[in-house]
Structure formats: C-alpha cells, structure tokens
Amino acid sequence: MNHEHVTVQENKTSHRQLFQYDPVLGYKYLPSLKMRVAHEGGGYLIKTNQEGFRCNIEVTTQKQKRKRILVFGDSYTAGDGVSNGKRYSDVLEQNLQDVEVLNFGLSGSGTDQQFLIFQQYSMKIEHDAIVIGLQVENIQRNTVKNRMWSDRDGQPLLVPKPWFEMSAQGDLKLMGVPVPAPYKADSKNVSKEGHFAILRNLVNMLGSDFKNIVQKLTRYQPLPDYNSAHNSSWQLMKSILTQWIADAKVPVIIAVIPVYQYVQSSARYSNIRKRFDEFSKSSGATVFHVIDELWKYPIDIRKTFRFQNDSHLTPLAHKVIGEALSKELAPIMEEN
Amino acid sequence: MGRYVLGVSAFYHDSAAAILKNGKIIAAAQEERFTRKKHDARFPTNAINYCLEEAEIDGSDLSAIAFYDDPALTADRIIRSSIAFAPSSQTHFIKAVKSFFGVKPYFRNYIEKMLKCDVPIFHARHHYSHAASAFYPSPFEEAAILCVDGVGEWATTSLGLGKGDKVNILKDIRYPHSLGLLYSSFTYYCGFRVNSGEYKLMGLAPYGKPVYADKIKSNLIDIKADGSFRLNLDYFDYQNGLTLTSNRFHQLFGGSPRLPESRITRKEMDLAASIQVVTEEIMIKLARYLRKLTDLRNLCMAGGVALNCVANGKILQEGIFDEIWIQPAAGDAGCAIGAAYLADIEMLGSKRVAPLNTGDMQSGSFIGPEFSEYEIEAFLKRVGAPYHKLDPADDGASEIAKLLNEKKIVGMFSGRMEFGPRALGGRSILGDPRSAETQSRMNLKIKFRESFRPFAPIVLKSRAKDFFEIDSDSPYMLLVVPVREDHRLYPEPILDSEDMLQIVNSVRSDVPAITHVDYSARIQTVTEDVNPRMYSILKAFDELTGCPLLVNSSFNVRSEPIVCTPEDAFRCFLRTEIDVLVLGDHILYRSDFPKTEIDESWKKEFELD
C-alpha cells in the first residue's frame, strides 16, 4: 500500500474548516474550534484547545493539582468518529484519580509528526507520563513526504509533511521543514498506481463487507513492513521511538493500536507483536498491545469496534482501550 | 448535562432546526444556509448538525425531538379535500401523495439514520408550532396570538392566547380558505415565485393603486366583520391541480399571468396594491376581533403572512394592542422553535423560562453559526486573500463609518448568523442612506435584482423617532412605518407612470435610499445590548455625519440564501461590486484585488426567484 495516495478528507460534511497549515507539522487543527462532523456513527463533536489540539484542557506550563499524562497519536487517538469526552484518552482520565490527560493526537499524522509535537511541548509543560498511541499503519506514513487529501470541494490536494532520514550511524535528521503549503494535485502527481489503484477504489466502492471478503479470500496482510527486523520502515520507526524515549524524562507507554484486519483476525498480528516486543526488550520501553484487550471479546463484538464504512474505532472500542490503559497506567501514576 | 430539546421543520419549504437548553433557545438555523439552495425543503441534516454543535452534545443526549406538524392530520386534509374536489383534484392528489407520503411519515427514520439514537419524538400541530414560536420567546407573560399562513394540516388562520406555560388556539379558519394562499395566488399571477416572491409583491404595492380591491372583495373573498373569510374556490385551482389560480381568475383580471422576468406593468403594480389593501383589512379585522376575544393587551404573531411588515405596521398604527411581538422567523422555519417549546413544556413537563434582559428570548435572532477569528484568518490565508486587521479599540467602527460616508458599500459578516429571512447586521450589506445612488447601485450592481425593490434602514433605537413615525421597538425589521414629514421631499410627478426606474430614482427624503415610493420604511432598531457591533458602527456614522441610520440589505445576491460562512461571504464579495468586506475583525478592500470581470457564475448556481 502506498500511503502517498491514501485519501484524507478535509470535512466537506461541515460548514467549518478543520485544519490549517503549519510550517513544522504540515498542518494542525484550528485552535479553539467547536465543530460537529456528520458521520455514520451519528456524528461527532470536535473541540480543540487554544494550541490547536483535540483536547478539552488548555495547555498550561505548570500542572494544577492533578498529575498529567500526555497522549500522542493519529486519528485513532484524536478520535475521528467519536466526540470529545468519549475517546480512550477521556476514558483514561475518567478512570484515574487526580489525573488530567492531554490529548495531542493529530489525524492523518505519522509517528514522525507526533514526535515533533512532543518536541514542541515536552520541554514547555510539566507532565508525569506519556502514552504513544501507535496505530500500526503509522509505520508507512513515516516514509512519505506528502499525503493525498481531498479539499472541501472533493478535489485532490497534496499536503506535504516533514520526515526523518536516518544517517549511517542511526541518527535522525529532520527533513522538509519548513513544510511547503498544500497544493492542488494535478494529473501528473495524483495517480501513479495504475490498475492497482483502480482495483482498490472499486473494492472500496462496493462497501466494507465486500472488502472484508476480498481481503479474507486473498489472505491480505496489510503491513509487510513489520515482517523483518531489518525492514527500512521498521528501522526508521524504531529510531524515532528510541529518540522519543531518550528525550522523555518520564515513563513512556507505547500503546500499539491495531487496525481492524488484526482485530477481526483476518490478518496475522504476530510479526507486529514480535517487532515491538523486541524493541521493548532492547529499549526497556513499556509496550502495551491493545489487541490483547480487544481479543478478549467474541468476534461479533469485535466487529463493532469499528464503524461499518469508516474503519476508525467506535466509542465502544475507545471505552475498552481506555479502561485497559487506565489499569496499565494506574500503578505508574501512583509511583510517580 | 442539561435538558436539550431539538425542534425540526421540514419537507414543505424552509426546513430548519432549533435547539433549547433548559428551556432557552441556544441555536436555530435554516437548512438553505448550509446547502446554498434557497428555501431548501429537505430533511435539515446540516441545521440539526449545527444545533448539536452549538449545544456540544450528541443525538443521544437529547431529551426529546419535536416535529413541526402532525403528518396524520395533514394526510387527513389531503385525502378529504381530494375527495371533496374529485375528480378534478386527481392531479393535486397524486402530487400531494408523492411529496407527502414519500417523506413526512418517515421522520423517525431520518432521525435514526442521521443521529443513530432512539430519542422520544413529539409531533406538534402546525399552527400550535407557529403559536408557540410566537408566544414562548416573546417578552409577554400573557398575550393574544394570531397565526396566518398558507396552510398547515387544516388550519390556515388561528386565533389563540398564551398565558404562562400554556398556549391555546381558540378559533381557526380552515383549508381551503386561506389568506396566505390568496396572497400567493397574486404572487403567482404577477409573475413572481410563490413562497419567496411575496416580498416582491409587497414591495411593488406602493407603486400601484388599489383599483382591483373591490373586485377582489366582491368576487374572490367574502370578508366578515370579525375578519373571518371564505374564498370563492371557482377562482382558484390549488385544490384541484398544480397552479394556484384558475382560468376564471385570469379572466377576472384580464388575461394570463405575467411571465417571470418580463416587464412589470401598471397592472401588476395595481394588483399588488389591491391585494395588499385587502390583506391589511383582514389582518386588522382579525386583530380587532382577537383583542375582543381575549381581552389581552399584547399580541404575538407568526405564520408566513406575519412577514407582511406593511400589514404589521398598520396593525401597530391602529393601536389595537399596546405591544406587538412577531416571531422573526415567522414562516415555517420558525416552527422548529415552536415545536421544540411545545415538546419541552407539554411532553417533558418543563416550565416556561422568563425572558432575558434583552426583552425577549430570541437574542436578537442572532442564534445561528458564528466563526472565530482563527477560522476567518485560516480561511483568508488558505485562499490567499489580501486582508487587514481592524482597530481592536472600536472593532473598526470608525473605519467602517468613514468608508460608508465615502459612499462605499460594505459587506458585513460579524458574530452569529440571524435566524429568519431578515439580515439584521450579522450577515448584511450596508450603505449610506443619504445617497440617491445607493438603492439602484445596490439593486443592480450588487444584489442583481429588480430596481423597484426597496431597502430597509437600520437605525439607532434612541434616534429612530427623529426620522420615523414610530413609538415602539422594531428589532427584527418586521414593521413598516412612515418617514417623518420633516425629512420628506416631494419630487415632480412622473409623467410615464410605468417607468419604474424613474419613479425609483426620484428623491423622496434626505435619506432616499431607504425611503419607499409611499414614504414608508421597513425599519430595524438597534440597541447596544443586543448588537453592540452594529450599535458602534451606527454611533460612529452618526457622529461623523449626523445620520444615525444605514441601509441594511441581506448579504447575498438574488436568489442566493444569505451567506453563512466566511467562504460564502468572500464568494459573494468577489461576484459583486461590494467595495469592502468586513469578516469579523478583518477587512478586505476591493482596491487590493486585481480588476477582473465580475463573476456571473451565480446565475447558473442559483435558480432565479
């Protein structure tokens, strides 16, 4: 799968603009936004703080009375499809005593952009723990320089992003900053995938049930990047995480968030588990496989952890993940 | 979590949604503003979405959802009236069945599909929705209520009263006898679009003489002393077919209906004047009877006919009631508010909340979407538009006043959008009323509409009496009052009585742009507490010029719904010859834009009204 051509939609379903250009991250949510997005799940409320994150709490340098957890991730963390107050970060906060949880999730982002967000804020604000909500597809987003969006009129738009390159010594070098502004895609840079793209669009058009059947029949394995410890995408992901954990002065939990093929057991999770467990062993980082919690439920329930057409997590999945994470984090917060 | 009730009106025209939180209106909007389709009648997905956005809730957090009419009663009317007029009603029946049974009974399905929740649904009766929309948000503890429209279920005219938490309808006039449909019949016959061209007919009336009034009263309608009436259905066709008027109607007035967009002649002017006079007579008689019936001092009004601000002004001048409050969204859109109130009070057993300090619960009707400065700036950056920041000290009031004094036309986009058909300063086009050119320039170069259509003044409430014969407040631009004698000028009589341009261009006062041909003006009064921004601009303009009023027209081109978003406003600015665009605290000058041909693509985008 080439993520340069995965389409992200700027919300045509709303009268409001959700994102704005950002020279470091490529884009960010608009600050102090209140917006409801029509959605197959019944619609959801997006509220952002003054810093432009989908967070109910304003970012202050110093903690107030409560301890503070910072949560990073992509749309699964920011909560596409789910209202503020019902995401796993919100459930986490509701389940922990005297703890505030700041959600720094950014839809469509890679781990690289999430790390840059951490760098912008980690020095500035007091915190006690960090959760990296690592959606497994982020590994591919780290390797691309731009992503295809559709603008409010449904026209293709290329949105550049920053990226990291690794030196021979394994050091990370930030590239592409300042990030160029988004630009209208033309026929030259829209489709380079030929018949494969046509086939994929056709399958997507026929609906999620048909897509699931096709994937099952073809034994589709979505993320080959995790198959080998030597894979360059995995090496890059590992470097970013290593640097992140080294920079963090507090406990870090990497919550590995699976996509639905793993949740519904149509694809094998074993290589992903292997890579992150190896990483945990070598770095000492705490890795929490979210899938172990989701697999506790029968397949009929697991199917409701995603929306029918939109593969993002439902409120139920957020609840399960938030409750499980709170059990992981409770002892850490008590220790600190 | 508070108590939230959503009200919805849909499937006929002007679909809308409104939401109450703990008995107070917190948001309302018409679907057309989001879809950009004038009078959009579809299920108001976007308006509902906006209401939930403002309330910061999901559908499952609602206590109740109210629909603005009772589909069973409407079905009853369609079936019974079709039987009564059979077999000639076959066409009407087929059309009504398709449009009605195709959507209205499935309201619950629409809600469940959109919101994915199971919330109790309440069906209010149509005229009760109108009555509730007029009474509950009003400043009165008790009031007589008059609702007049085309038709809702069976009722076309309702006389009722509101006391405390209760609204009751005491008497009604039923379909097919309808003042709204009578007025719309003349709208159609004069070549204007029904359900939107009624304003044009009202605006045209002062150019004519009511020479057909007696003909109307002796042939079309029998008016009783109490204001009740019966139509002679031989002259109408709405009960049978697809048009409002029958051949007999056409014969009575000497020929076929005027073709849309063709030249307006003396006949149309006189017909407009005649039906206006008849309408006023009925409304005044109804008001007198209602006063007698209820013995209450205050009057609340709603229904499409309550948007006839000339008739409203006459009721006020007659002094039948001490005070009048008219629902600003008097048409079906406003029923969303009324239905929500009824569900809250009758279904959930809540108590009516006392009016706000602003005099009523409608908050100046500024209950639509607002866009933050972040959103405006992000939009301007996204499109690369050249802009400047206004002086934060006075929100740019002095700069805007200066530009208006230089005869610049200003597109004003500020704060929350208005609910109802009138722009009240949130989404307005402003101009200098002292300039004789303002009216024709705004009509022809900016609104692209007929040159005869008058513009309304927006005036400081404290100075309104200096220019107009008015003793009361008119915050919602729903009253037409005379311009004071000492401001009037009397031009030479026009020789060609059909040359409307010459009539329009005659200067009739020292504020000619807002003085209609009969020396009237559709006035909007402004106070600081309800609209501080517009108050500051008017104040600054008054200090600069000694004139405390401005021309206020809705921010749109002809046939386009009033702008909702910064993007809509910017697009409208580019398509017209508006000189200056104010977007919140940002200002855009036409002179900063390269000179290009005016974009006329709106003509394809919006179906002409």
mmCIF file of N, CA, C and O in Angstrom, chain B residues 18 50 60 91 95 103 122 155 228 252 276 280 332 358 388 392 424 455 499 529 545 550 582 586 589:
data_model
loop_
_atom_site.group_PDB
_atom_site.id
_atom_site.type_symbol
_atom_site.label_atom_id
_atom_site.label_comp_id
_atom_site.label_asym_id
_atom_site.label_seq_id
_atom_site.Cartn_x
_atom_site.Cartn_y
_atom_site.Cartn_z
ATOM 1 N N ALA B 18 -33.929 23.842 15.439
ATOM 2 C CA ALA B 18 -33.683 24.732 16.576
ATOM 3 C C ALA B 18 -33.458 23.863 17.803
ATOM 4 O O ALA B 18 -33.949 22.727 17.864
ATOM 5 N N TYR B 50 -25.664 21.496 13.092
ATOM 6 C CA TYR B 50 -25.211 22.747 13.694
ATOM 7 C C TYR B 50 -25.792 22.929 15.109
ATOM 8 O O TYR B 50 -25.078 23.348 16.033
ATOM 9 N N SER B 60 -27.830 11.307 21.209
ATOM 10 C CA SER B 60 -28.313 10.512 22.342
ATOM 11 C C SER B 60 -28.466 11.341 23.618
ATOM 12 O O SER B 60 -29.080 10.894 24.586
ATOM 13 N N THR B 91 -54.985 15.390 -10.069
ATOM 14 C CA THR B 91 -53.590 15.831 -10.240
ATOM 15 C C THR B 91 -53.010 16.277 -8.903
ATOM 16 O O THR B 91 -51.900 15.929 -8.534
ATOM 17 N N LYS B 95 -49.869 14.519 -6.787
ATOM 18 C CA LYS B 95 -48.693 15.311 -6.418
ATOM 19 C C LYS B 95 -48.511 15.343 -4.896
ATOM 20 O O LYS B 95 -47.415 15.156 -4.368
ATOM 21 N N VAL B 103 -42.201 11.252 2.214
ATOM 22 C CA VAL B 103 -41.195 11.642 3.209
ATOM 23 C C VAL B 103 -41.723 11.879 4.632
ATOM 24 O O VAL B 103 -41.128 11.399 5.595
ATOM 25 N N PHE B 122 -41.890 13.890 19.276
ATOM 26 C CA PHE B 122 -43.160 14.561 19.536
ATOM 27 C C PHE B 122 -43.619 15.250 18.252
ATOM 28 O O PHE B 122 -42.833 15.952 17.616
ATOM 29 N N ALA B 155 -55.582 24.014 9.437
ATOM 30 C CA ALA B 155 -55.723 25.439 9.770
ATOM 31 C C ALA B 155 -54.941 26.327 8.812
ATOM 32 O O ALA B 155 -53.843 25.981 8.365
ATOM 33 N N SER B 228 -63.015 36.928 9.727
ATOM 34 C CA SER B 228 -63.101 35.599 9.121
ATOM 35 C C SER B 228 -63.483 35.758 7.650
ATOM 36 O O SER B 228 -64.045 36.789 7.263
ATOM 37 N N LEU B 252 -60.991 37.274 -14.862
ATOM 38 C CA LEU B 252 -61.413 38.377 -13.992
ATOM 39 C C LEU B 252 -60.426 39.554 -14.057
ATOM 40 O O LEU B 252 -60.824 40.721 -14.026
ATOM 41 N N GLN B 276 -52.715 43.915 -1.331
ATOM 42 C CA GLN B 276 -52.117 44.393 -0.076
ATOM 43 C C GLN B 276 -53.188 45.067 0.792
ATOM 44 O O GLN B 276 -53.280 44.808 1.996
ATOM 45 N N GLU B 280 -54.441 43.783 4.429
ATOM 46 C CA GLU B 280 -54.397 44.655 5.612
ATOM 47 C C GLU B 280 -55.777 44.725 6.278
ATOM 48 O O GLU B 280 -55.878 44.691 7.511
ATOM 49 N N ASP B 332 -42.416 28.917 8.110
ATOM 50 C CA ASP B 332 -42.337 27.559 8.650
ATOM 51 C C ASP B 332 -41.021 27.266 9.367
ATOM 52 O O ASP B 332 -40.976 26.411 10.256
ATOM 53 N N THR B 358 -32.837 41.264 27.418
ATOM 54 C CA THR B 358 -32.934 41.940 26.123
ATOM 55 C C THR B 358 -34.380 42.142 25.696
ATOM 56 O O THR B 358 -34.635 42.640 24.618
ATOM 57 N N HIS B 388 -6.587 43.113 5.995
ATOM 58 C CA HIS B 388 -6.023 43.951 7.044
ATOM 59 C C HIS B 388 -6.800 43.701 8.323
ATOM 60 O O HIS B 388 -7.951 43.274 8.280
ATOM 61 N N PRO B 392 -8.684 47.112 17.017
ATOM 62 C CA PRO B 392 -9.414 46.416 18.077
ATOM 63 C C PRO B 392 -10.058 47.361 19.083
ATOM 64 O O PRO B 392 -10.996 46.977 19.793
ATOM 65 N N LEU B 424 -29.912 41.105 9.966
ATOM 66 C CA LEU B 424 -30.088 42.136 10.990
ATOM 67 C C LEU B 424 -28.757 42.757 11.419
ATOM 68 O O LEU B 424 -28.650 43.344 12.489
ATOM 69 N N PHE B 455 -34.954 49.232 -0.002
ATOM 70 C CA PHE B 455 -34.015 48.804 1.040
ATOM 71 C C PHE B 455 -34.482 49.301 2.401
ATOM 72 O O PHE B 455 -35.215 50.291 2.496
ATOM 73 N N ASP B 499 -42.816 53.892 -15.851
ATOM 74 C CA ASP B 499 -41.351 53.931 -15.851
ATOM 75 C C ASP B 499 -40.857 53.801 -14.412
ATOM 76 O O ASP B 499 -40.675 54.792 -13.703
ATOM 77 N N ASP B 529 -27.187 46.459 23.762
ATOM 78 C CA ASP B 529 -27.138 45.159 24.432
ATOM 79 C C ASP B 529 -27.369 43.992 23.468
ATOM 80 O O ASP B 529 -26.800 42.924 23.636
ATOM 81 N N THR B 545 -21.594 61.998 10.608
ATOM 82 C CA THR B 545 -22.472 62.587 9.580
ATOM 83 C C THR B 545 -23.751 63.214 10.139
ATOM 84 O O THR B 545 -24.457 63.891 9.397
ATOM 85 N N LEU B 550 -28.392 53.481 8.537
ATOM 86 C CA LEU B 550 -27.701 52.959 7.348
ATOM 87 C C LEU B 550 -28.683 52.120 6.544
ATOM 88 O O LEU B 550 -29.702 51.666 7.064
ATOM 89 N N VAL B 582 -16.073 43.162 5.431
ATOM 90 C CA VAL B 582 -15.657 43.013 6.830
ATOM 91 C C VAL B 582 -15.970 41.578 7.246
ATOM 92 O O VAL B 582 -17.123 41.140 7.187
ATOM 93 N N HIS B 586 -11.450 41.408 10.504
ATOM 94 C CA HIS B 586 -10.620 41.567 9.311
ATOM 95 C C HIS B 586 -11.370 42.388 8.274
ATOM 96 O O HIS B 586 -12.589 42.306 8.185
ATOM 97 N N TYR B 589 -10.342 45.190 1.127
ATOM 98 C CA TYR B 589 -10.714 46.297 0.243
ATOM 99 C C TYR B 589 -10.717 45.822 -1.206
ATOM 100 O O TYR B 589 -9.767 45.162 -1.641
#
